[in-house]
XYZ file of C-alpha atoms in Angstrom:
73
model
C -24.286 79.532 103.745
C -25.981 76.529 102.211
C -25.632 74.275 105.254
C -27.224 76.920 107.502
C -30.098 77.364 105.069
C -30.580 73.602 104.836
C -30.700 73.195 108.635
C -33.216 76.016 108.961
C -35.322 74.686 106.096
C -35.274 71.206 107.643
C -36.336 72.555 111.052
C -39.185 74.573 109.560
C -40.310 71.657 107.387
C -40.161 69.264 110.327
C -42.170 71.586 112.548
C -44.744 72.102 109.789
C -45.086 68.358 109.216
C -45.361 67.562 112.916
C -47.995 70.234 113.555
C -50.013 69.033 110.593
C -49.804 65.426 111.773
C -50.837 66.464 115.283
C -53.787 68.461 113.928
C -55.046 65.709 111.639
C -54.560 62.898 114.142
C -53.281 59.351 113.975
C -55.848 58.243 111.396
C -54.696 60.705 108.720
C -53.725 59.057 105.463
C -50.172 59.657 104.225
C -51.431 61.490 101.124
C -53.460 63.795 103.343
C -50.288 64.655 105.240
C -48.215 65.104 102.076
C -50.675 67.364 100.288
C -50.334 70.494 102.425
C -46.545 70.126 102.534
C -46.414 70.015 98.770
C -48.817 72.936 98.573
C -46.703 74.984 100.969
C -43.448 74.335 99.142
C -45.168 75.063 95.841
C -46.644 78.267 97.209
C -43.238 79.401 98.437
C -41.738 78.591 95.039
C -44.471 80.527 93.244
C -44.055 83.490 95.570
C -40.313 83.387 94.965
C -40.946 83.482 91.216
C -43.156 86.545 91.700
C -46.494 84.899 90.899
C -47.861 86.418 94.107
C -46.503 88.055 97.256
C -45.056 86.039 100.132
C -47.665 87.748 102.300
C -50.334 85.844 100.342
C -48.907 82.391 101.146
C -50.867 82.045 104.409
C -54.178 82.823 102.690
C -53.462 80.349 99.920
C -52.487 77.699 102.450
C -55.733 78.312 104.320
C -57.624 77.576 101.097
C -55.725 74.305 100.716
C -56.249 73.345 104.362
C -59.984 73.979 104.133
C -60.145 71.841 101.011
C -58.175 69.011 102.652
C -60.419 68.899 105.707
C -63.510 69.136 103.508
C -64.844 72.552 104.383
C -64.554 74.112 100.951
C -62.556 77.197 100.073
């Protein structure tokens, strides 16, 4: 049901955000922390619309992460 989905989505989102914050450290700017979260939710939306397979989300997120930390794609 919707409340179960919401709880699961909130747990996954919270874990994602916390891991990202831990990886980037205390000096990370808020926009730097928001960017990958927005990219991930957008990637999941695009996969859900059939723009690409869900199995491609990790590769696309790696591209974003490399860009955010300044190592190119």
